[in-house]
mmCIF file of C-alpha atoms and ligand atoms in Angstrom:
data_model
loop_
_atom_site.group_PDB
_atom_site.id
_atom_site.type_symbol
_atom_site.label_atom_id
_atom_site.label_comp_id
_atom_site.label_asym_id
_atom_site.label_seq_id
_atom_site.Cartn_x
_atom_site.Cartn_y
_atom_site.Cartn_z
ATOM 1 C CA UNK X 271 91.518 93.960 94.432
ATOM 2 C CA UNK X 272 92.118 93.407 98.171
ATOM 3 C CA UNK X 273 92.399 90.004 97.399
ATOM 4 C CA UNK X 274 94.628 90.234 94.745
ATOM 5 C CA UNK X 275 96.673 91.902 96.995
ATOM 6 C CA UNK X 276 96.606 90.313 99.482
ATOM 7 C CA UNK X 277 97.964 87.109 97.161
ATOM 8 C CA UNK X 278 99.700 89.030 96.603
ATOM 9 C CA UNK X 279 100.886 89.378 100.556
ATOM 10 C CA UNK X 280 101.281 85.487 100.789
ATOM 11 C CA UNK X 281 102.953 85.042 97.769
ATOM 12 C CA UNK X 282 105.988 87.051 98.908
ATOM 13 C CA UNK X 283 105.543 85.697 102.336
ATOM 14 C CA UNK X 284 106.582 82.127 101.005
ATOM 15 C CA UNK X 285 109.027 83.394 98.663
ATOM 16 C CA UNK X 286 110.343 84.856 101.655
ATOM 17 C CA UNK X 287 110.324 81.879 103.976
ATOM 18 C CA UNK X 288 111.400 79.869 100.976
ATOM 19 C CA UNK X 289 115.008 81.999 101.127
ATOM 20 C CA UNK X 290 115.834 82.449 104.824
ATOM 21 C CA UNK X 291 118.437 84.212 104.931
ATOM 22 C CA UNK X 292 122.297 82.195 105.859
ATOM 23 C CA UNK X 293 122.338 81.769 109.539
ATOM 24 C CA UNK X 294 124.452 83.974 111.045
ATOM 25 C CA UNK X 295 127.467 82.238 112.615
ATOM 26 C CA UNK X 296 130.176 84.768 115.460
ATOM 27 C CA UNK X 297 133.064 83.549 116.533
ATOM 28 C CA UNK X 298 134.741 85.221 119.028
ATOM 29 C CA UNK X 299 139.453 84.155 119.162
ATOM 30 C CA UNK X 300 141.503 84.792 121.922
ATOM 31 C CA UNK X 301 144.060 85.285 120.023
ATOM 32 C CA UNK X 302 145.483 84.048 115.827
ATOM 33 C CA UNK X 303 149.034 84.264 117.921
ATOM 34 C CA UNK X 304 149.844 80.200 117.066
ATOM 35 C CA UNK X 305 149.756 78.995 113.919
ATOM 36 C CA UNK X 306 146.862 76.452 114.065
ATOM 37 C CA UNK X 307 144.163 79.594 115.249
ATOM 38 C CA UNK X 308 144.732 81.164 111.548
ATOM 39 C CA UNK X 309 143.881 77.869 110.391
ATOM 40 C CA UNK X 310 140.823 77.593 112.947
ATOM 41 C CA UNK X 311 139.577 80.762 111.756
ATOM 42 C CA UNK X 312 139.998 80.385 108.016
ATOM 43 C CA UNK X 313 138.626 76.467 108.116
ATOM 44 C CA UNK X 314 135.299 77.541 110.698
ATOM 45 C CA UNK X 315 134.564 80.642 107.678
ATOM 46 C CA UNK X 316 135.592 78.025 104.749
ATOM 47 C CA UNK X 317 133.535 75.178 106.160
ATOM 48 C CA UNK X 318 130.395 77.452 107.018
ATOM 49 C CA UNK X 319 130.619 78.226 103.277
ATOM 50 C CA UNK X 320 130.152 75.271 101.660
ATOM 51 C CA UNK X 321 127.440 74.179 104.530
ATOM 52 C CA UNK X 322 125.491 77.840 103.682
ATOM 53 C CA UNK X 323 126.288 79.745 106.311
ATOM 54 C CA UNK X 324 129.021 83.437 106.968
ATOM 55 C CA UNK X 325 130.675 83.850 110.071
ATOM 56 C CA UNK X 326 131.995 86.481 111.502
ATOM 57 C CA UNK X 327 134.890 86.646 112.762
ATOM 58 C CA UNK X 328 137.247 88.884 116.256
ATOM 59 C CA UNK X 329 140.181 88.500 117.435
ATOM 60 C CA UNK X 330 140.715 89.235 120.921
ATOM 61 C CA UNK X 331 144.588 89.174 121.091
ATOM 62 C CA UNK X 332 144.848 88.162 124.616
ATOM 63 C CA UNK X 333 142.431 91.035 126.289
ATOM 64 C CA UNK X 334 139.106 90.232 128.210
ATOM 65 C CA UNK X 335 137.598 92.926 128.869
ATOM 66 C CA UNK X 336 138.214 93.202 124.517
ATOM 67 C CA UNK X 337 137.130 90.007 124.254
ATOM 68 C CA UNK X 338 134.280 90.267 125.960
ATOM 69 C CA UNK X 339 132.618 94.031 124.624
ATOM 70 C CA UNK X 340 133.969 92.055 121.018
ATOM 71 C CA UNK X 341 130.763 89.312 121.083
ATOM 72 C CA UNK X 342 128.435 92.196 122.968
ATOM 73 C CA UNK X 343 129.252 93.607 118.952
ATOM 74 C CA UNK X 344 129.059 89.743 117.438
ATOM 75 C CA UNK X 345 125.193 89.586 118.975
ATOM 76 C CA UNK X 346 124.500 93.316 118.299
ATOM 77 C CA UNK X 347 125.075 92.535 114.625
ATOM 78 C CA UNK X 348 123.016 89.879 114.876
ATOM 79 C CA UNK X 349 124.268 86.570 114.948
ATOM 80 C CA UNK X 350 122.288 83.136 115.589
ATOM 81 C CA UNK X 351 125.183 81.396 117.718
ATOM 82 C CA UNK X 352 128.244 82.192 119.190
ATOM 83 C CA UNK X 353 131.035 80.136 118.978
ATOM 84 C CA UNK X 354 134.037 81.988 121.467
ATOM 85 C CA UNK X 355 137.371 80.339 122.231
ATOM 86 C CA UNK X 356 138.103 81.906 125.033
ATOM 87 C CA UNK X 357 141.070 84.071 126.328
ATOM 88 C CA UNK X 358 139.727 83.863 130.591
ATOM 89 C CA UNK X 359 137.864 80.031 130.725
ATOM 90 C CA UNK X 360 136.532 83.040 134.272
ATOM 91 C CA UNK X 361 135.773 85.642 132.886
ATOM 92 C CA UNK X 362 133.671 84.143 129.292
ATOM 93 C CA UNK X 363 131.202 82.994 132.011
ATOM 94 C CA UNK X 364 130.239 86.511 130.984
ATOM 95 C CA UNK X 365 129.328 86.112 127.546
ATOM 96 C CA UNK X 366 126.996 83.106 128.168
ATOM 97 C CA UNK X 367 125.182 85.154 129.972
ATOM 98 C CA UNK X 368 124.957 88.685 127.401
ATOM 99 C CA UNK X 369 124.640 85.625 124.792
ATOM 100 C CA UNK X 370 121.411 84.159 126.322
ATOM 101 C CA UNK X 371 119.850 87.161 127.596
ATOM 102 C CA UNK X 372 119.844 87.303 123.313
ATOM 103 C CA UNK X 373 117.890 84.222 122.633
ATOM 104 C CA UNK X 374 121.345 83.220 121.427
ATOM 105 C CA UNK X 375 123.198 79.667 121.899
ATOM 106 C CA UNK X 376 127.214 79.249 122.644
ATOM 107 C CA UNK X 377 129.796 76.954 121.725
ATOM 108 C CA UNK X 378 132.565 77.511 124.000
ATOM 109 C CA UNK X 379 135.844 76.122 121.019
ATOM 110 C CA UNK X 380 138.071 73.754 122.432
ATOM 111 C CA UNK X 381 138.310 75.938 125.518
ATOM 112 C CA UNK X 382 135.959 74.986 128.196
ATOM 113 C CA UNK X 383 134.137 78.663 129.455
ATOM 114 C CA UNK X 384 133.193 77.902 132.890
ATOM 115 C CA UNK X 385 129.954 78.498 135.853
ATOM 116 C CA UNK X 386 128.560 79.251 132.855
ATOM 117 C CA UNK X 387 125.900 77.208 131.576
ATOM 118 C CA UNK X 388 127.633 76.978 128.533
ATOM 119 C CA UNK X 389 124.684 75.053 125.622
ATOM 120 C CA UNK X 390 127.803 72.776 124.149
ATOM 121 C CA UNK X 391 131.833 72.827 124.200
ATOM 122 C CA UNK X 392 133.618 71.176 121.313
ATOM 123 C CA UNK X 393 137.556 70.375 121.648
ATOM 124 C CA UNK X 394 140.089 67.502 121.228
ATOM 125 C CA UNK X 395 140.239 65.366 125.130
ATOM 126 C CA UNK X 396 142.709 66.982 127.411
ATOM 127 C CA UNK X 397 142.228 65.235 129.652
ATOM 128 C CA UNK X 398 143.828 62.762 127.580
ATOM 129 C CA UNK X 399 146.811 64.889 126.030
ATOM 130 C CA UNK X 400 148.000 64.993 129.488
ATOM 131 C CA UNK X 401 148.519 61.344 129.541
ATOM 132 C CA UNK X 402 149.673 61.443 125.873
ATOM 133 C CA UNK X 403 152.489 63.721 127.277
ATOM 134 C CA UNK X 404 153.306 62.710 130.556
ATOM 135 C CA UNK X 405 152.816 59.012 129.206
ATOM 136 C CA UNK X 406 155.139 58.862 127.069
ATOM 137 C CA UNK X 407 158.562 60.866 128.827
ATOM 138 C CA UNK X 408 157.310 58.385 132.141
ATOM 139 C CA UNK X 409 157.743 55.130 129.396
ATOM 140 C CA UNK X 410 160.853 56.611 128.059
ATOM 141 C CA UNK X 411 163.136 58.671 130.580
ATOM 142 C CA UNK X 412 164.395 58.134 134.251
ATOM 143 C CA UNK X 413 165.888 61.300 136.392
ATOM 144 C CA UNK X 414 165.068 65.521 136.883
ATOM 145 C CA UNK X 415 162.749 67.007 135.580
ATOM 146 C CA UNK X 416 160.936 70.173 134.990
ATOM 147 C CA UNK X 417 157.193 71.194 134.844
ATOM 148 C CA UNK X 418 155.922 73.829 132.471
ATOM 149 C CA UNK X 419 152.686 74.857 132.333
ATOM 150 C CA UNK X 420 150.371 76.989 130.130
ATOM 151 C CA UNK X 421 148.110 80.072 130.721
ATOM 152 C CA UNK X 422 147.055 80.067 134.598
ATOM 153 C CA UNK X 423 144.264 81.661 132.621
ATOM 154 C CA UNK X 424 143.431 79.163 130.130
ATOM 155 C CA UNK X 425 141.276 75.560 131.790
ATOM 156 C CA UNK X 426 142.740 73.398 129.164
ATOM 157 C CA UNK X 427 146.316 73.591 130.819
ATOM 158 C CA UNK X 428 145.259 72.668 134.313
ATOM 159 C CA UNK X 429 143.388 70.300 132.847
ATOM 160 C CA UNK X 430 146.359 68.907 131.134
ATOM 161 C CA UNK X 431 148.319 69.180 134.185
ATOM 162 C CA UNK X 432 145.150 66.913 135.658
ATOM 163 C CA UNK X 433 147.101 63.981 132.950
ATOM 164 C CA UNK X 434 150.312 64.811 133.006
ATOM 165 C CA UNK X 435 150.205 64.356 136.571
ATOM 166 C CA UNK X 436 147.747 60.507 136.179
ATOM 167 C CA UNK X 437 150.479 59.369 134.299
ATOM 168 C CA UNK X 438 153.490 60.581 135.686
ATOM 169 C CA UNK X 439 153.047 59.703 139.574
ATOM 170 C CA UNK X 440 152.890 55.607 139.258
ATOM 171 C CA UNK X 441 156.895 56.323 138.321
ATOM 172 C CA UNK X 442 157.650 60.066 140.408
ATOM 173 C CA UNK X 443 156.186 57.318 143.388
ATOM 174 C CA UNK X 444 159.414 54.611 142.774
ATOM 175 C CA UNK X 445 161.400 57.801 142.532
ATOM 176 C CA UNK X 446 162.313 57.337 139.312
ATOM 177 C CA UNK X 447 160.899 60.776 138.035
ATOM 178 C CA UNK X 448 161.294 64.847 139.533
ATOM 179 C CA UNK X 449 159.734 67.540 138.720
ATOM 180 C CA UNK X 450 162.139 70.088 140.061
ATOM 181 C CA UNK X 451 160.097 73.097 138.832
ATOM 182 C CA UNK X 452 157.128 73.905 138.661
ATOM 183 C CA UNK X 453 155.998 77.025 136.810
ATOM 184 C CA UNK X 454 153.447 77.627 134.288
ATOM 185 C CA UNK X 455 154.110 80.032 130.990
ATOM 186 C CA UNK X 456 151.505 83.089 131.772
ATOM 187 C CA UNK X 457 149.022 83.129 128.020
ATOM 188 C CA UNK X 458 151.292 80.544 126.715
ATOM 189 C CA UNK X 459 154.402 82.360 125.840
ATOM 190 C CA UNK X 460 157.758 81.425 124.631
ATOM 191 C CA UNK X 461 159.197 83.591 126.164
ATOM 192 C CA UNK X 462 157.936 81.993 129.081
ATOM 193 C CA UNK X 463 158.044 78.491 129.050
ATOM 194 C CA UNK X 464 162.323 79.711 127.976
ATOM 195 C CA UNK X 465 163.125 82.227 131.121
ATOM 196 C CA UNK X 466 162.054 79.383 133.852
ATOM 197 C CA UNK X 467 164.035 76.501 132.011
ATOM 198 C CA UNK X 468 167.185 78.672 131.921
ATOM 199 C CA UNK X 469 166.621 78.744 135.790
ATOM 200 C CA UNK X 470 165.607 75.178 136.367
ATOM 201 C CA UNK X 471 168.792 74.530 134.400
ATOM 202 C CA UNK X 472 170.439 76.645 136.695
ATOM 203 C CA UNK X 473 169.283 74.958 139.539
ATOM 204 C CA UNK X 474 170.071 71.879 138.943
ATOM 205 C CA UNK X 475 173.835 72.562 137.472
ATOM 206 C CA UNK X 476 171.696 71.169 133.841
ATOM 207 C CA UNK X 477 171.099 68.181 135.203
ATOM 208 C CA UNK X 478 168.139 66.912 133.723
ATOM 209 C CA UNK X 479 166.101 63.714 131.639
ATOM 210 C CA UNK X 480 163.161 65.842 129.984
ATOM 211 C CA UNK X 481 161.115 68.845 130.208
ATOM 212 C CA UNK X 482 157.348 69.119 130.063
ATOM 213 C CA UNK X 483 156.160 71.447 126.715
ATOM 214 C CA UNK X 484 152.796 71.603 127.237
ATOM 215 C CA UNK X 485 152.380 72.690 123.525
ATOM 216 C CA UNK X 486 154.471 73.480 120.652
ATOM 217 C CA UNK X 487 154.834 77.613 121.120
ATOM 218 C CA UNK X 488 155.770 76.364 124.605
ATOM 219 C CA UNK X 489 158.882 73.537 123.161
ATOM 220 C CA UNK X 490 159.943 76.463 120.867
ATOM 221 C CA UNK X 491 160.837 79.009 124.132
ATOM 222 C CA UNK X 492 162.106 75.722 125.907
ATOM 223 C CA UNK X 493 164.535 74.365 123.238
ATOM 224 C CA UNK X 494 166.017 77.687 123.183
ATOM 225 C CA UNK X 495 166.733 77.830 126.298
ATOM 226 C CA UNK X 496 168.203 74.511 125.734
ATOM 227 C CA UNK X 497 170.832 75.402 122.845
ATOM 228 C CA UNK X 498 172.206 78.765 124.980
ATOM 229 C CA UNK X 499 173.963 75.066 126.746
ATOM 230 C CA UNK X 500 174.498 72.073 123.724
ATOM 231 C CA UNK X 501 171.167 70.342 125.245
ATOM 232 C CA UNK X 502 169.095 70.152 123.099
ATOM 233 C CA UNK X 503 168.784 67.130 120.823
ATOM 234 C CA UNK X 504 170.268 65.187 124.491
ATOM 235 C CA UNK X 505 167.091 66.401 126.577
ATOM 236 C CA UNK X 506 163.577 64.464 125.820
ATOM 237 C CA UNK X 507 160.488 67.673 125.093
ATOM 238 C CA UNK X 508 157.530 66.905 124.640
ATOM 239 C CA UNK X 509 153.928 70.009 122.063
ATOM 240 C CA UNK X 510 151.007 70.052 121.609
ATOM 241 C CA UNK X 511 149.809 71.130 117.565
ATOM 242 C CA UNK X 512 151.556 69.384 115.506
ATOM 243 C CA UNK X 513 152.413 73.539 113.920
ATOM 244 C CA UNK X 514 155.218 73.220 111.150
ATOM 245 C CA UNK X 515 158.538 74.694 112.901
ATOM 246 C CA UNK X 516 157.781 71.743 115.414
ATOM 247 C CA UNK X 517 156.852 68.667 113.323
ATOM 248 C CA UNK X 518 160.408 70.566 111.524
ATOM 249 C CA UNK X 519 161.767 70.563 115.035
ATOM 250 C CA UNK X 520 160.923 66.623 115.670
ATOM 251 C CA UNK X 521 162.481 66.060 112.198
ATOM 252 C CA UNK X 522 165.763 67.623 112.845
ATOM 253 C CA UNK X 523 165.798 66.053 116.417
ATOM 254 C CA UNK X 524 165.643 68.401 118.759
ATOM 255 C CA UNK X 525 161.893 68.469 119.571
ATOM 256 C CA UNK X 526 160.959 65.010 120.504
ATOM 257 C CA UNK X 527 157.532 65.196 120.680
ATOM 258 C CA UNK X 528 153.870 67.490 119.505
ATOM 259 C CA UNK X 529 150.918 65.883 119.549
ATOM 260 C CA UNK X 530 148.654 66.388 116.758
ATOM 261 C CA UNK X 531 145.177 67.534 116.993
ATOM 262 C CA UNK X 532 143.257 66.925 113.608
ATOM 263 C CA UNK X 533 142.062 71.278 113.028
ATOM 264 C CA UNK X 534 139.347 70.362 110.023
ATOM 265 C CA UNK X 535 138.177 67.241 111.699
ATOM 266 C CA UNK X 536 137.187 70.425 115.501
ATOM 267 C CA UNK X 537 136.059 72.735 112.360
ATOM 268 C CA UNK X 538 133.880 70.458 110.463
ATOM 269 C CA UNK X 539 132.428 69.510 114.252
ATOM 270 C CA UNK X 540 131.764 72.992 115.271
ATOM 271 C CA UNK X 541 130.295 74.191 112.299
ATOM 272 C CA UNK X 542 128.869 71.233 111.973
ATOM 273 C CA UNK X 543 126.902 71.921 116.063
ATOM 274 C CA UNK X 544 126.936 76.183 115.265
ATOM 275 C CA UNK X 545 124.051 75.471 112.810
ATOM 276 C CA UNK X 546 122.426 72.178 114.379
ATOM 277 C CA UNK X 547 121.893 75.093 117.501
ATOM 278 C CA UNK X 548 120.548 77.739 115.247
ATOM 279 C CA UNK X 549 118.502 75.503 113.914
ATOM 280 C CA UNK X 550 116.652 74.925 116.927
ATOM 281 C CA UNK X 551 118.178 70.803 116.724
ATOM 282 C CA UNK X 552 119.657 68.406 118.750
ATOM 283 C CA UNK X 553 123.798 68.299 117.863
ATOM 284 C CA UNK X 554 124.197 65.090 115.917
ATOM 285 C CA UNK X 555 127.649 64.057 117.348
ATOM 286 C CA UNK X 556 127.447 65.024 121.112
ATOM 287 C CA UNK X 557 129.837 61.822 122.589
ATOM 288 C CA UNK X 558 130.440 63.341 126.690
ATOM 289 C CA UNK X 559 129.733 66.099 129.193
ATOM 290 C CA UNK X 560 132.349 67.674 130.975
ATOM 291 C CA UNK X 561 131.327 69.662 133.834
ATOM 292 C CA UNK X 562 132.710 72.894 133.954
ATOM 293 C CA UNK X 563 131.537 73.640 137.480
ATOM 294 C CA UNK X 564 127.471 74.720 136.847
ATOM 295 C CA UNK X 565 126.247 72.287 135.343
ATOM 296 C CA UNK X 566 127.761 69.245 132.443
ATOM 297 C CA UNK X 567 128.142 70.851 129.060
ATOM 298 C CA UNK X 568 127.045 68.617 126.585
ATOM 299 C CA UNK X 569 130.450 68.441 124.259
ATOM 300 C CA UNK X 570 131.750 67.020 121.237
ATOM 301 C CA UNK X 571 136.015 65.506 121.830
ATOM 302 C CA UNK X 572 137.567 64.742 119.657
ATOM 303 C CA UNK X 573 140.993 61.781 120.700
ATOM 304 C CA UNK X 574 144.880 63.103 120.174
ATOM 305 C CA UNK X 575 147.152 61.303 118.811
ATOM 306 C CA UNK X 576 150.604 61.105 119.885
ATOM 307 C CA UNK X 577 154.111 62.272 117.219
ATOM 308 C CA UNK X 578 157.048 61.576 116.951
ATOM 309 C CA UNK X 579 160.708 60.879 114.406
ATOM 310 C CA UNK X 580 158.878 56.969 113.991
ATOM 311 C CA UNK X 581 154.828 57.674 113.033
ATOM 312 C CA UNK X 582 154.370 61.846 111.343
ATOM 313 C CA UNK X 583 154.574 59.481 107.459
ATOM 314 C CA UNK X 584 151.737 57.448 108.566
ATOM 315 C CA UNK X 585 149.991 59.774 110.686
ATOM 316 C CA UNK X 586 150.536 63.783 109.891
ATOM 317 C CA UNK X 587 151.933 63.819 106.577
ATOM 318 C CA UNK X 588 149.476 60.972 105.409
ATOM 319 C CA UNK X 589 146.468 63.435 106.255
ATOM 320 C CA UNK X 590 147.479 66.075 104.732
ATOM 321 C CA UNK X 591 148.000 68.245 107.717
ATOM 322 C CA UNK X 592 151.759 69.602 106.440
ATOM 323 C CA UNK X 593 153.452 68.559 104.004
ATOM 324 C CA UNK X 594 156.239 66.294 103.775
ATOM 325 C CA UNK X 595 158.383 68.522 101.190
ATOM 326 C CA UNK X 596 157.964 71.249 103.956
ATOM 327 C CA UNK X 597 158.777 69.261 106.956
ATOM 328 C CA UNK X 598 161.702 67.374 105.708
ATOM 329 C CA UNK X 599 163.349 70.654 104.750
HETATM 330 C C1 LIG O 268 145.371 74.808 123.306
HETATM 331 C C2 LIG O 268 146.284 74.762 122.504
HETATM 332 C C3 LIG O 268 147.120 75.500 122.096
HETATM 333 C C4 LIG O 268 147.564 76.536 123.638
HETATM 334 C C5 LIG O 268 147.659 78.629 123.409
HETATM 335 C C6 LIG O 268 145.421 75.566 123.799
HETATM 336 O O1 LIG O 268 144.299 75.833 124.745
HETATM 337 O O2 LIG O 268 144.058 73.997 123.305
HETATM 338 O O3 LIG O 268 146.033 74.030 121.263
HETATM 339 O O4 LIG O 268 148.377 75.386 122.047
HETATM 340 O O5 LIG O 268 145.919 76.877 123.822
HETATM 341 O O6 LIG O 268 146.914 79.009 122.286
#
């Protein structure tokens, strides 16, 4: 009898091992404000499902304390690994500490968490994005340029600036380009970019050849300010994200360029890496090390592409990122 019970017990144990519970991924997001973040969320959930994993999502509306408590909550719910898009690259370090206390690994997604023992960073090369934006301006115009930065709380904003300055420095040194205003846009808000552009236009009697806007959301604010002065389409405006309104503006001429980042590729990379980390495996796609003040973080960095009206069809449309019928209305 005892032997039968023992046998049955072992059989149950074996079968429970064979049907191990699916890996659960916690996704802690800063915001869903920009179009891209909704895409990131939807794709991460879908790709995880396709690989047999589950995703629990929380978004913090730009509130640091809320993001930290949401991440704690995900850990309490027993997720196997955390993917974090930090609102604040500095205060999010405590999320890493909590996760490690619970024995879980943390992936910083798109934005690197600073001064923390982050297990992996998955993003586009932000220095390269900055360089592409700076180069685009340096190659095409001479004169006064308005510089607008992203959120000062977002480490990407600083990486972008470093890349932009590398590309612009020779033209600035030659005197071909003058940065007449340098202002950061709190929380990447379009209204901040609008205000900074209005002020700079007034201060320079509208004598501006380009505005370096860090992303498409802020570019929308910049273009609204240019429009008030009938300067839209006459001043070069950069961007980033290839969101649909920006692609429409490029087609119609009020925005000059954007940076296309394939979110499907990024989401695929992060889900594969999350499953590898949760299963105690090496991350196959790791291709770089990026310093975060504490260590050189193992990273998967993808390459961005500069897009303007000349190559939109061969990039964004060809990849199916947006449909031509939606862009060229
Ligand atoms: C991202 C951009 C985004 C911005 C505002 C940055 O960290 O890299 O793609 O536009 O945040 O959300």
